[in-house]
PDB file of C-alpha atoms in Angstrom:
ATOM      1  CA  MET A 228     -16.808  28.670  -4.969  1.00 40.00           C
ATOM      2  CA  THR A 229     -14.441  27.432  -7.676  1.00 48.00           C
ATOM      3  CA  LYS A 230     -12.966  24.004  -7.070  1.00 54.00           C
ATOM      4  CA  THR A 231      -9.164  24.073  -7.124  1.00 67.00           C
ATOM      5  CA  LYS A 232      -8.274  20.378  -6.895  1.00 87.00           C
ATOM      6  CA  PRO A 233      -9.370  17.332  -8.915  1.00 95.00           C
ATOM      7  CA  SER A 234     -11.797  14.992  -7.194  1.00 97.00           C
ATOM      8  CA  VAL A 235     -12.107  11.235  -7.238  1.00 98.00           C
ATOM      9  CA  TYR A 236     -15.773  10.352  -6.779  1.00 98.00           C
ATOM     10  CA  PHE A 237     -16.413   6.874  -5.428  1.00 98.00           C
ATOM     11  CA  TYR A 238     -19.953   5.823  -6.284  1.00 97.00           C
ATOM     12  CA  ILE A 239     -21.049   3.219  -3.737  1.00 96.00           C
ATOM     13  CA  PRO A 240     -23.930   0.970  -4.849  1.00 94.00           C
ATOM     14  CA  LYS A 241     -26.042  -1.232  -2.614  1.00 92.00           C
ATOM     15  CA  GLN A 242     -24.270  -4.421  -1.514  1.00 92.00           C
ATOM     16  CA  VAL A 243     -20.913  -2.931  -2.484  1.00 94.00           C
ATOM     17  CA  THR A 244     -17.914  -5.270  -2.428  1.00 92.00           C
ATOM     18  CA  LEU A 245     -15.548  -3.678   0.075  1.00 93.00           C
ATOM     19  CA  LEU A 246     -12.281  -4.658  -1.606  1.00 90.00           C
ATOM     20  CA  ASP A 247     -13.487  -3.242  -4.934  1.00 92.00           C
ATOM     21  CA  LEU A 248     -13.889   0.060  -3.130  1.00 95.00           C
ATOM     22  CA  SER A 249     -11.045   0.082  -0.609  1.00 94.00           C
ATOM     23  CA  GLY A 250      -8.284  -1.010  -2.988  1.00 92.00           C
ATOM     24  CA  VAL A 251      -8.858   1.942  -5.300  1.00 95.00           C
ATOM     25  CA  VAL A 252      -9.321   4.331  -2.369  1.00 96.00           C
ATOM     26  CA  GLU A 253      -5.912   3.330  -0.975  1.00 95.00           C
ATOM     27  CA  VAL A 254      -4.200   4.077  -4.295  1.00 95.00           C
ATOM     28  CA  PHE A 255      -5.488   7.639  -4.283  1.00 97.00           C
ATOM     29  CA  GLN A 256      -4.857   8.043  -0.554  1.00 96.00           C
ATOM     30  CA  GLU A 257      -1.232   7.109  -1.191  1.00 95.00           C
ATOM     31  CA  ALA A 258      -1.255   9.630  -4.051  1.00 95.00           C
ATOM     32  CA  ARG A 259      -2.392  12.282  -1.570  1.00 95.00           C
ATOM     33  CA  ASP A 260       0.458  11.295   0.741  1.00 94.00           C
ATOM     34  CA  LEU A 261       2.790  12.028  -2.172  1.00 93.00           C
ATOM     35  CA  ASP A 262       1.270  15.531  -2.320  1.00 92.00           C
ATOM     36  CA  LEU A 263      -0.903  14.850  -5.355  1.00 94.00           C
ATOM     37  CA  ASP A 264      -3.828  17.118  -4.630  1.00 91.00           C
ATOM     38  CA  TYR A 265      -6.822  14.779  -4.963  1.00 96.00           C
ATOM     39  CA  GLN A 266     -10.044  15.201  -3.062  1.00 96.00           C
ATOM     40  CA  LEU A 267     -11.759  11.894  -2.214  1.00 97.00           C
ATOM     41  CA  VAL A 268     -15.556  12.110  -2.284  1.00 98.00           C
ATOM     42  CA  PHE A 269     -17.884   9.219  -1.413  1.00 98.00           C
ATOM     43  CA  ILE A 270     -21.246   9.359  -3.166  1.00 98.00           C
ATOM     44  CA  SER A 271     -24.298   7.172  -3.531  1.00 96.00           C
ATOM     45  CA  GLY A 272     -28.024   7.229  -4.147  1.00 94.00           C
ATOM     46  CA  GLN A 273     -28.643   7.203  -0.392  1.00 94.00           C
ATOM     47  CA  SER A 274     -26.893   8.520   2.690  1.00 96.00           C
ATOM     48  CA  SER A 275     -25.949   5.060   3.951  1.00 96.00           C
ATOM     49  CA  VAL A 276     -25.324   1.736   2.231  1.00 94.00           C
ATOM     50  CA  SER A 277     -24.873  -1.804   3.528  1.00 93.00           C
ATOM     51  CA  SER A 278     -21.896  -3.606   2.037  1.00 93.00           C
ATOM     52  CA  ASN A 279     -22.106  -7.231   0.918  1.00 90.00           C
ATOM     53  CA  SER A 280     -20.357  -8.220   4.174  1.00 91.00           C
ATOM     54  CA  GLY A 281     -22.838  -6.304   6.337  1.00 92.00           C
ATOM     55  CA  LEU A 282     -20.660  -3.312   7.178  1.00 94.00           C
ATOM     56  CA  GLU A 283     -22.651  -0.079   6.999  1.00 95.00           C
ATOM     57  CA  LEU A 284     -21.159   2.865   5.108  1.00 96.00           C
ATOM     58  CA  SER A 285     -22.689   6.176   6.121  1.00 96.00           C
ATOM     59  CA  SER A 286     -22.446   9.948   5.639  1.00 96.00           C
ATOM     60  CA  LEU A 287     -22.447   9.480   1.883  1.00 97.00           C
ATOM     61  CA  ILE A 288     -23.134  12.458  -0.382  1.00 97.00           C
ATOM     62  CA  HIS A 289     -25.999  12.144  -2.855  1.00 97.00           C
ATOM     63  CA  PHE A 290     -24.553  11.986  -6.363  1.00 97.00           C
ATOM     64  CA  THR A 291     -26.831  14.816  -7.548  1.00 97.00           C
ATOM     65  CA  LYS A 292     -25.003  17.188  -5.188  1.00 97.00           C
ATOM     66  CA  VAL A 293     -21.756  16.960  -7.177  1.00 97.00           C
ATOM     67  CA  ASN A 294     -20.890  17.924 -10.743  1.00 97.00           C
ATOM     68  CA  PRO A 295     -17.773  16.069 -11.986  1.00 97.00           C
ATOM     69  CA  GLN A 296     -15.607  17.902 -14.514  1.00 96.00           C
ATOM     70  CA  LYS A 297     -12.952  16.916 -17.051  1.00 96.00           C
ATOM     71  CA  GLU A 298     -10.085  16.677 -14.546  1.00 96.00           C
ATOM     72  CA  ASP A 299     -12.127  14.491 -12.160  1.00 98.00           C
ATOM     73  CA  ILE A 300     -12.494  10.706 -11.892  1.00 98.00           C
ATOM     74  CA  ILE A 301     -15.558   8.614 -11.082  1.00 98.00           C
ATOM     75  CA  PHE A 302     -15.132   5.057  -9.796  1.00 98.00           C
ATOM     76  CA  ILE A 303     -18.190   2.789  -9.694  1.00 97.00           C
ATOM     77  CA  SER A 304     -17.479  -0.057  -7.300  1.00 95.00           C
ATOM     78  CA  GLY A 305     -18.597  -3.630  -7.809  1.00 92.00           C
ATOM     79  CA  PHE A 306     -21.385  -5.223  -5.842  1.00 93.00           C
ATOM     80  CA  SER A 307     -22.681  -8.653  -4.852  1.00 89.00           C
ATOM     81  CA  THR A 308     -24.167 -11.212  -7.221  1.00 82.00           C
ATOM     82  CA  ARG A 309     -27.502 -10.841  -5.433  1.00 81.00           C
ATOM     83  CA  ALA A 310     -27.613  -7.150  -6.272  1.00 81.00           C
ATOM     84  CA  LEU A 311     -26.458  -7.907  -9.818  1.00 80.00           C
ATOM     85  CA  ASN A 312     -29.684  -9.728 -10.514  1.00 77.00           C
ATOM     86  CA  SER A 313     -31.797  -6.750  -9.460  1.00 75.00           C
ATOM     87  CA  ILE A 314     -30.148  -3.688 -10.998  1.00 79.00           C
ATOM     88  CA  SER A 315     -32.813  -1.004 -11.122  1.00 75.00           C
ATOM     89  CA  ASP A 316     -33.312   1.596 -13.816  1.00 76.00           C
ATOM     90  CA  ASP A 317     -32.455   4.933 -12.220  1.00 88.00           C
ATOM     91  CA  PRO A 318     -32.906   7.615 -14.889  1.00 92.00           C
ATOM     92  CA  VAL A 319     -31.612  10.311 -12.533  1.00 96.00           C
ATOM     93  CA  PHE A 320     -28.345   8.425 -11.948  1.00 96.00           C
ATOM     94  CA  PHE A 321     -27.983   7.522 -15.607  1.00 96.00           C
ATOM     95  CA  ASP A 322     -28.589  11.147 -16.634  1.00 97.00           C
ATOM     96  CA  TRP A 323     -25.940  12.205 -14.107  1.00 97.00           C
ATOM     97  CA  LEU A 324     -23.479   9.715 -15.633  1.00 97.00           C
ATOM     98  CA  HIS A 325     -24.201  10.954 -19.144  1.00 97.00           C
ATOM     99  CA  LYS A 326     -23.641  14.545 -18.059  1.00 98.00           C
ATOM    100  CA  ALA A 327     -20.291  13.553 -16.532  1.00 98.00           C
ATOM    101  CA  ASN A 328     -19.434  11.812 -19.788  1.00 98.00           C
ATOM    102  CA  GLN A 329     -20.305  14.954 -21.742  1.00 98.00           C
ATOM    103  CA  ASN A 330     -17.956  16.845 -19.407  1.00 97.00           C
ATOM    104  CA  GLN A 331     -15.233  14.310 -20.385  1.00 97.00           C
ATOM    105  CA  THR A 332     -14.885  13.115 -16.814  1.00 98.00           C
ATOM    106  CA  THR A 333     -12.844   9.918 -16.494  1.00 98.00           C
ATOM    107  CA  ILE A 334     -15.434   7.250 -15.671  1.00 98.00           C
ATOM    108  CA  CYS A 335     -14.279   3.871 -14.313  1.00 98.00           C
ATOM    109  CA  SER A 336     -15.919   0.679 -13.121  1.00 97.00           C
ATOM    110  CA  VAL A 337     -14.608  -2.135 -10.964  1.00 96.00           C
ATOM    111  CA  CYS A 338     -15.914  -5.682 -11.426  1.00 93.00           C
ATOM    112  CA  THR A 339     -19.751  -5.741 -11.626  1.00 94.00           C
ATOM    113  CA  GLY A 340     -19.801  -1.945 -11.694  1.00 95.00           C
ATOM    114  CA  ALA A 341     -19.561  -2.428 -15.472  1.00 96.00           C
ATOM    115  CA  PHE A 342     -23.191  -3.580 -15.442  1.00 96.00           C
ATOM    116  CA  LEU A 343     -24.304  -0.155 -14.210  1.00 95.00           C
ATOM    117  CA  LEU A 344     -22.306   1.533 -16.962  1.00 96.00           C
ATOM    118  CA  ALA A 345     -23.726  -0.900 -19.512  1.00 96.00           C
ATOM    119  CA  LYS A 346     -27.299  -0.311 -18.364  1.00 95.00           C
ATOM    120  CA  SER A 347     -26.783   3.445 -18.658  1.00 96.00           C
ATOM    121  CA  GLY A 348     -25.839   2.964 -22.301  1.00 96.00           C
ATOM    122  CA  LEU A 349     -22.357   4.430 -21.904  1.00 97.00           C
ATOM    123  CA  LEU A 350     -20.694   1.154 -22.893  1.00 97.00           C
ATOM    124  CA  ASP A 351     -22.597   0.657 -26.143  1.00 97.00           C
ATOM    125  CA  TYR A 352     -20.133  -0.158 -28.931  1.00 96.00           C
ATOM    126  CA  ARG A 353     -17.212   0.252 -26.510  1.00 96.00           C
ATOM    127  CA  GLU A 354     -14.684  -2.339 -25.375  1.00 95.00           C
ATOM    128  CA  CYS A 355     -15.026  -3.211 -21.705  1.00 95.00           C
ATOM    129  CA  THR A 356     -14.425  -5.998 -19.228  1.00 93.00           C
ATOM    130  CA  THR A 357     -15.677  -7.369 -15.932  1.00 93.00           C
ATOM    131  CA  HIS A 358     -14.880 -10.253 -13.599  1.00 90.00           C
ATOM    132  CA  TRP A 359     -14.403 -13.476 -15.554  1.00 85.00           C
ATOM    133  CA  LYS A 360     -17.419 -15.045 -13.827  1.00 87.00           C
ATOM    134  CA  PHE A 361     -19.721 -12.412 -15.301  1.00 92.00           C
ATOM    135  CA  VAL A 362     -18.271 -11.928 -18.785  1.00 92.00           C
ATOM    136  CA  GLU A 363     -20.836 -14.141 -20.489  1.00 92.00           C
ATOM    137  CA  LYS A 364     -23.708 -12.540 -18.583  1.00 94.00           C
ATOM    138  CA  LEU A 365     -22.550  -9.075 -19.597  1.00 95.00           C
ATOM    139  CA  LYS A 366     -22.350 -10.232 -23.213  1.00 95.00           C
ATOM    140  CA  THR A 367     -25.825 -11.729 -23.068  1.00 95.00           C
ATOM    141  CA  ASP A 368     -27.527  -8.892 -21.198  1.00 94.00           C
ATOM    142  CA  PHE A 369     -25.884  -6.119 -23.228  1.00 96.00           C
ATOM    143  CA  PRO A 370     -25.120  -7.366 -26.764  1.00 96.00           C
ATOM    144  CA  LEU A 371     -24.118  -3.890 -27.978  1.00 97.00           C
ATOM    145  CA  VAL A 372     -21.194  -3.865 -25.543  1.00 96.00           C
ATOM    146  CA  LYS A 373     -17.842  -5.201 -26.820  1.00 95.00           C
ATOM    147  CA  THR A 374     -17.059  -7.325 -23.765  1.00 94.00           C
ATOM    148  CA  GLN A 375     -13.440  -8.496 -23.581  1.00 90.00           C
ATOM    149  CA  LYS A 376     -12.455 -11.838 -22.048  1.00 83.00           C
ATOM    150  CA  ASN A 377      -9.374 -12.426 -19.924  1.00 76.00           C
ATOM    151  CA  THR A 378      -8.417  -8.766 -19.677  1.00 83.00           C
ATOM    152  CA  LEU A 379      -7.446  -6.889 -16.520  1.00 85.00           C
ATOM    153  CA  TYR A 380      -8.788  -3.540 -17.624  1.00 90.00           C
ATOM    154  CA  THR A 381      -9.824  -1.662 -20.749  1.00 93.00           C
ATOM    155  CA  LYS A 382      -9.759   1.946 -21.897  1.00 94.00           C
ATOM    156  CA  SER A 383     -12.195   3.429 -24.394  1.00 94.00           C
ATOM    157  CA  GLU A 384     -11.618   7.177 -24.611  1.00 95.00           C
ATOM    158  CA  ASN A 385     -12.596   8.492 -21.154  1.00 97.00           C
ATOM    159  CA  ILE A 386     -14.267   5.282 -19.955  1.00 97.00           C
ATOM    160  CA  TYR A 387     -12.289   2.553 -18.209  1.00 97.00           C
ATOM    161  CA  THR A 388     -13.448  -0.820 -16.891  1.00 96.00           C
ATOM    162  CA  SER A 389     -11.602  -3.368 -14.752  1.00 93.00           C
ATOM    163  CA  ALA A 390     -12.078  -7.050 -14.043  1.00 89.00           C
ATOM    164  CA  GLY A 391     -12.595  -6.626 -10.322  1.00 77.00           C
ATOM    165  CA  ILE A 392     -11.095  -6.974  -6.848  1.00 73.00           C
ATOM    166  CA  VAL A 393      -7.348  -6.241  -7.084  1.00 80.00           C
ATOM    167  CA  THR A 394      -7.567  -5.292 -10.765  1.00 85.00           C
ATOM    168  CA  GLY A 395      -9.215  -2.100  -9.552  1.00 90.00           C
ATOM    169  CA  ILE A 396      -5.831  -1.317  -7.994  1.00 90.00           C
ATOM    170  CA  ASP A 397      -4.131  -2.049 -11.319  1.00 88.00           C
ATOM    171  CA  LEU A 398      -6.492   0.331 -13.086  1.00 93.00           C
ATOM    172  CA  ALA A 399      -6.039   3.060 -10.470  1.00 94.00           C
ATOM    173  CA  LEU A 400      -2.249   2.778 -10.812  1.00 91.00           C
ATOM    174  CA  PHE A 401      -2.613   2.974 -14.579  1.00 91.00           C
ATOM    175  CA  LEU A 402      -4.559   6.226 -14.200  1.00 95.00           C
ATOM    176  CA  ILE A 403      -1.868   7.589 -11.877  1.00 94.00           C
ATOM    177  CA  GLU A 404       0.799   6.728 -14.445  1.00 89.00           C
ATOM    178  CA  GLU A 405      -1.185   8.400 -17.232  1.00 92.00           C
ATOM    179  CA  ARG A 406      -1.520  11.573 -15.195  1.00 94.00           C
ATOM    180  CA  HIS A 407       1.700  11.675 -13.183  1.00 92.00           C
ATOM    181  CA  GLY A 408       4.196   9.289 -14.774  1.00 87.00           C
ATOM    182  CA  LYS A 409       5.568   5.789 -14.219  1.00 79.00           C
ATOM    183  CA  GLU A 410       7.840   6.755 -11.322  1.00 80.00           C
ATOM    184  CA  THR A 411       4.938   8.035  -9.235  1.00 88.00           C
ATOM    185  CA  ALA A 412       2.832   4.970 -10.014  1.00 86.00           C
ATOM    186  CA  SER A 413       5.752   2.723  -9.035  1.00 79.00           C
ATOM    187  CA  LYS A 414       6.197   4.545  -5.712  1.00 84.00           C
ATOM    188  CA  ILE A 415       2.526   4.023  -4.875  1.00 88.00           C
ATOM    189  CA  ALA A 416       2.668   0.363  -5.903  1.00 83.00           C
ATOM    190  CA  LYS A 417       5.670  -0.111  -3.614  1.00 78.00           C
ATOM    191  CA  GLU A 418       3.853   1.526  -0.687  1.00 84.00           C
ATOM    192  CA  LEU A 419       0.907  -0.800  -1.256  1.00 82.00           C
ATOM    193  CA  VAL A 420       3.281  -3.791  -1.471  1.00 70.00           C
ATOM    194  CA  VAL A 421       1.885  -4.654  -4.892  1.00 68.00           C
ATOM    195  CA  TYR A 422       4.130  -7.301  -6.428  1.00 49.00           C
ATOM    196  CA  LYS A 423       3.865  -5.769  -9.858  1.00 47.00           C
ATOM    197  CA  ARG A 424       1.747  -3.266 -11.717  1.00 48.00           C
ATOM    198  CA  ARG A 425       0.183  -5.288 -14.502  1.00 52.00           C
ATOM    199  CA  ASN A 426      -0.773  -4.160 -17.984  1.00 56.00           C
ATOM    200  CA  GLY A 427      -4.416  -4.257 -18.943  1.00 54.00           C
ATOM    201  CA  THR A 428      -3.881  -6.829 -21.683  1.00 54.00           C
ATOM    202  CA  GLU A 429      -2.522  -9.456 -19.312  1.00 56.00           C
ATOM    203  CA  GLU A 430      -4.711 -12.389 -18.396  1.00 55.00           C
ATOM    204  CA  GLN A 431      -6.953 -12.045 -15.351  1.00 49.00           C
ATOM    205  CA  GLU A 432      -5.475 -15.138 -13.744  1.00 53.00           C
ATOM    206  CA  SER A 433      -1.721 -14.934 -13.272  1.00 61.00           C
ATOM    207  CA  VAL A 434       0.394 -17.937 -14.201  1.00 73.00           C
ATOM    208  CA  TYR A 435       1.470 -17.916 -10.535  1.00 66.00           C
ATOM    209  CA  LEU A 436      -2.079 -19.028  -9.731  1.00 64.00           C
ATOM    210  CA  GLN A 437      -2.636 -21.296 -12.716  1.00 77.00           C
ATOM    211  CA  TYR A 438      -1.913 -25.025 -12.637  1.00 84.00           C
ATOM    212  CA  ARG A 439      -2.578 -25.099  -8.872  1.00 78.00           C
ATOM    213  CA  ASN A 440      -6.061 -26.630  -8.958  1.00 75.00           C
ATOM    214  CA  HIS A 441      -4.996 -29.943  -7.467  1.00 81.00           C
ATOM    215  CA  ARG A 442      -4.426 -31.435  -4.019  1.00 81.00           C
ATOM    216  CA  ASP A 443      -1.025 -33.049  -4.396  1.00 88.00           C
ATOM    217  CA  GLU A 444       1.108 -31.397  -1.704  1.00 86.00           C
ATOM    218  CA  LYS A 445       4.336 -32.701  -3.195  1.00 91.00           C
ATOM    219  CA  ILE A 446       3.594 -31.037  -6.528  1.00 92.00           C
ATOM    220  CA  HIS A 447       2.613 -27.818  -4.715  1.00 88.00           C
ATOM    221  CA  THR A 448       5.979 -27.974  -2.943  1.00 90.00           C
ATOM    222  CA  ILE A 449       7.797 -28.321  -6.266  1.00 93.00           C
ATOM    223  CA  GLN A 450       5.793 -25.451  -7.766  1.00 91.00           C
ATOM    224  CA  ASP A 451       6.575 -23.209  -4.790  1.00 87.00           C
ATOM    225  CA  TRP A 452      10.293 -23.997  -5.026  1.00 92.00           C
ATOM    226  CA  ILE A 453      10.365 -23.176  -8.745  1.00 92.00           C
ATOM    227  CA  ILE A 454       8.505 -19.877  -8.206  1.00 88.00           C
ATOM    228  CA  TYR A 455      10.946 -18.703  -5.547  1.00 86.00           C
ATOM    229  CA  ASN A 456      14.041 -19.919  -7.381  1.00 92.00           C
ATOM    230  CA  LEU A 457      13.444 -18.949 -10.996  1.00 92.00           C
ATOM    231  CA  GLU A 458      16.979 -17.633 -11.334  1.00 92.00           C
ATOM    232  CA  LYS A 459      18.407 -21.070 -10.486  1.00 91.00           C
ATOM    233  CA  THR A 460      18.907 -24.041 -12.735  1.00 87.00           C
ATOM    234  CA  SER A 461      17.697 -27.361 -11.386  1.00 92.00           C
ATOM    235  CA  THR A 462      17.469 -30.869 -12.758  1.00 95.00           C
ATOM    236  CA  ILE A 463      14.466 -33.139 -12.440  1.00 96.00           C
ATOM    237  CA  GLU A 464      16.626 -35.290 -10.173  1.00 96.00           C
ATOM    238  CA  PHE A 465      17.189 -32.379  -7.781  1.00 96.00           C
ATOM    239  CA  LEU A 466      13.478 -31.522  -7.690  1.00 96.00           C
ATOM    240  CA  ALA A 467      12.544 -35.149  -7.111  1.00 96.00           C
ATOM    241  CA  GLU A 468      14.856 -35.315  -4.107  1.00 96.00           C
ATOM    242  CA  LEU A 469      13.011 -32.347  -2.551  1.00 94.00           C
ATOM    243  CA  VAL A 470       9.845 -34.442  -2.196  1.00 94.00           C
ATOM    244  CA  PHE A 471      11.431 -37.918  -1.916  1.00 95.00           C
ATOM    245  CA  VAL A 472      10.147 -39.419  -5.155  1.00 96.00           C
ATOM    246  CA  SER A 473      11.899 -40.780  -8.205  1.00 96.00           C
ATOM    247  CA  PRO A 474      12.520 -38.437 -11.161  1.00 96.00           C
ATOM    248  CA  ARG A 475      10.341 -40.613 -13.379  1.00 96.00           C
ATOM    249  CA  ASN A 476       7.488 -40.545 -10.868  1.00 96.00           C
ATOM    250  CA  LEU A 477       7.753 -36.772 -10.414  1.00 96.00           C
ATOM    251  CA  THR A 478       7.630 -36.228 -14.181  1.00 96.00           C
ATOM    252  CA  ARG A 479       4.512 -38.394 -14.472  1.00 96.00           C
ATOM    253  CA  ILE A 480       2.651 -36.948 -11.484  1.00 96.00           C
ATOM    254  CA  PHE A 481       3.480 -33.319 -12.304  1.00 96.00           C
ATOM    255  CA  LYS A 482       2.045 -33.644 -15.816  1.00 95.00           C
ATOM    256  CA  LYS A 483      -0.992 -35.549 -14.514  1.00 95.00           C
ATOM    257  CA  GLU A 484      -1.848 -32.959 -11.837  1.00 92.00           C
ATOM    258  CA  THR A 485      -1.034 -29.737 -13.722  1.00 93.00           C
ATOM    259  CA  GLY A 486      -1.463 -30.605 -17.389  1.00 94.00           C
ATOM    260  CA  VAL A 487       2.029 -29.300 -18.250  1.00 95.00           C
ATOM    261  CA  THR A 488       5.575 -30.586 -17.820  1.00 96.00           C
ATOM    262  CA  VAL A 489       7.966 -29.209 -15.224  1.00 96.00           C
ATOM    263  CA  ALA A 490       9.970 -27.502 -17.961  1.00 95.00           C
ATOM    264  CA  GLU A 491       6.851 -25.934 -19.529  1.00 94.00           C
ATOM    265  CA  TYR A 492       5.694 -24.688 -16.142  1.00 95.00           C
ATOM    266  CA  ARG A 493       9.046 -23.098 -15.319  1.00 95.00           C
ATOM    267  CA  THR A 494       9.199 -21.423 -18.746  1.00 94.00           C
ATOM    268  CA  LYS A 495       5.735 -19.922 -18.297  1.00 92.00           C
ATOM    269  CA  LEU A 496       6.795 -18.481 -14.936  1.00 92.00           C
ATOM    270  CA  ARG A 497      10.012 -17.083 -16.368  1.00 93.00           C
ATOM    271  CA  ILE A 498       8.143 -15.440 -19.241  1.00 92.00           C
ATOM    272  CA  GLU A 499       5.727 -13.746 -16.861  1.00 87.00           C
ATOM    273  CA  LYS A 500       8.541 -12.537 -14.615  1.00 89.00           C
ATOM    274  CA  ALA A 501      10.503 -11.249 -17.607  1.00 91.00           C
ATOM    275  CA  LYS A 502       7.464  -9.394 -18.976  1.00 88.00           C
ATOM    276  CA  SER A 503       6.884  -7.775 -15.590  1.00 82.00           C
ATOM    277  CA  LEU A 504      10.498  -6.675 -15.206  1.00 86.00           C
ATOM    278  CA  LEU A 505      10.712  -5.379 -18.774  1.00 87.00           C
ATOM    279  CA  ALA A 506       7.566  -3.318 -18.299  1.00 79.00           C
ATOM    280  CA  ASN A 507       8.072  -2.072 -14.755  1.00 72.00           C
ATOM    281  CA  SER A 508      11.790  -1.806 -14.027  1.00 77.00           C
ATOM    282  CA  ASP A 509      14.845  -0.020 -15.349  1.00 80.00           C
ATOM    283  CA  TYR A 510      16.971  -3.187 -15.381  1.00 87.00           C
ATOM    284  CA  LYS A 511      18.978  -3.945 -18.481  1.00 91.00           C
ATOM    285  CA  ILE A 512      17.796  -6.978 -20.401  1.00 92.00           C
ATOM    286  CA  GLU A 513      20.998  -8.876 -19.533  1.00 93.00           C
ATOM    287  CA  HIS A 514      20.228  -8.552 -15.821  1.00 94.00           C
ATOM    288  CA  ILE A 515      16.580  -9.496 -16.372  1.00 93.00           C
ATOM    289  CA  ALA A 516      17.702 -12.603 -18.230  1.00 94.00           C
ATOM    290  CA  HIS A 517      19.855 -13.654 -15.251  1.00 94.00           C
ATOM    291  CA  LEU A 518      17.006 -12.989 -12.795  1.00 93.00           C
ATOM    292  CA  CYS A 519      14.808 -15.252 -14.885  1.00 93.00           C
ATOM    293  CA  GLY A 520      17.312 -18.095 -15.023  1.00 94.00           C
ATOM    294  CA  TYR A 521      18.836 -17.531 -18.459  1.00 94.00           C
ATOM    295  CA  LYS A 522      22.584 -17.278 -19.012  1.00 92.00           C
ATOM    296  CA  THR A 523      22.325 -14.678 -21.766  1.00 94.00           C
ATOM    297  CA  SER A 524      19.864 -12.077 -23.009  1.00 92.00           C
ATOM    298  CA  LYS A 525      19.830 -13.922 -26.341  1.00 93.00           C
ATOM    299  CA  GLN A 526      18.299 -16.961 -24.657  1.00 94.00           C
ATOM    300  CA  LEU A 527      15.592 -14.822 -23.065  1.00 93.00           C
ATOM    301  CA  LYS A 528      14.837 -13.040 -26.341  1.00 92.00           C
ATOM    302  CA  ILE A 529      14.430 -16.351 -28.153  1.00 93.00           C
ATOM    303  CA  VAL A 530      11.908 -17.566 -25.565  1.00 92.00           C
ATOM    304  CA  LEU A 531       9.986 -14.295 -25.627  1.00 92.00           C
ATOM    305  CA  HIS A 532       9.894 -14.218 -29.424  1.00 89.00           C
ATOM    306  CA  GLN A 533       8.507 -17.750 -29.382  1.00 90.00           C
ATOM    307  CA  ASN A 534       5.690 -16.410 -27.181  1.00 84.00           C
ATOM    308  CA  SER A 535       5.299 -13.040 -28.894  1.00 81.00           C
ATOM    309  CA  ASP A 536       1.494 -13.292 -28.930  1.00 78.00           C
ATOM    310  CA  THR A 537       1.542 -12.642 -25.159  1.00 71.00           C
ATOM    311  CA  LEU A 538       3.770  -9.560 -25.365  1.00 73.00           C
ATOM    312  CA  SER A 539       2.631  -5.956 -25.336  1.00 69.00           C
ATOM    313  CA  SER A 540       3.736  -3.662 -28.146  1.00 72.00           C
ATOM    314  CA  SER A 541       6.056  -1.756 -25.767  1.00 69.00           C
ATOM    315  CA  ILE A 542       7.904  -4.963 -24.812  1.00 77.00           C
ATOM    316  CA  LYS A 543       8.164  -6.000 -28.457  1.00 76.00           C
ATOM    317  CA  ASN A 544       9.783  -2.634 -29.147  1.00 75.00           C
ATOM    318  CA  LEU A 545      12.315  -3.234 -26.372  1.00 72.00           C
ATOM    319  CA  LEU A 546      13.248  -6.574 -27.919  1.00 77.00           C
ATOM    320  CA  SER A 547      13.561  -5.330 -31.484  1.00 71.00           C
TER     321      SER A 547
END
């Protein structure tokens, strides 16, 4: 019988990381709720698999029973570090992957799933990425692979790789946008309560999470206030009053604990927010400037131009 709808095949390895799998599944389930006619198919090398958290996944279809075509998508989920150290050579699975590649099927990996693609040979001489913890191992184990650091996801013709965990969601949304447009991808992101749909070239660790590797609760309080009030102007005196310290002491402690000044930290946050809004909203640049705490769009443009090495080509075009 001829298949009439595209399929998304989720290959589930042993010791699969559940969030690597479930995040991507939810994106395509939401797509189905928007009447995008995807069929979700769960495949593996065995009928049941234990996840890395002990949950058993059963009633899985053997991968040899399906034949992905050009309009289909394969997602290879990530798996635990323990399983990473014992990846087996499975010529039947690797042959199946190569056949899918010959059919121009879209083939994707999440996190350590890139190691399976690399071992199959499909990543040779291609750009790819994986979780930041495993980038160096991927480089060492597979020197022919062009492993990219600090990247959310990569695309090399029909093969896509993502850094792992929630970046699988970013990649899935990117695929939806490629196939169905930005509006559809934005609707799905909103349903999933994703703060923003990030571009693949952005760093794996958001600036919202950077500079927080310390235990000073007063500095955390200041950082939280700045994050939630980026559109507001505030003096060092005002911030110091929030945590009952002197302005001089706050300036010293903030730099000591975070490695940057208060002003540098706020600027980094504003740049990230501006980049997100420019890429994923229809707001005019004047309104974006105000949302990011700048009085005029000229001020915002100056700051962004000073940090142009972090901007995508599409944002640079908007600013030109």
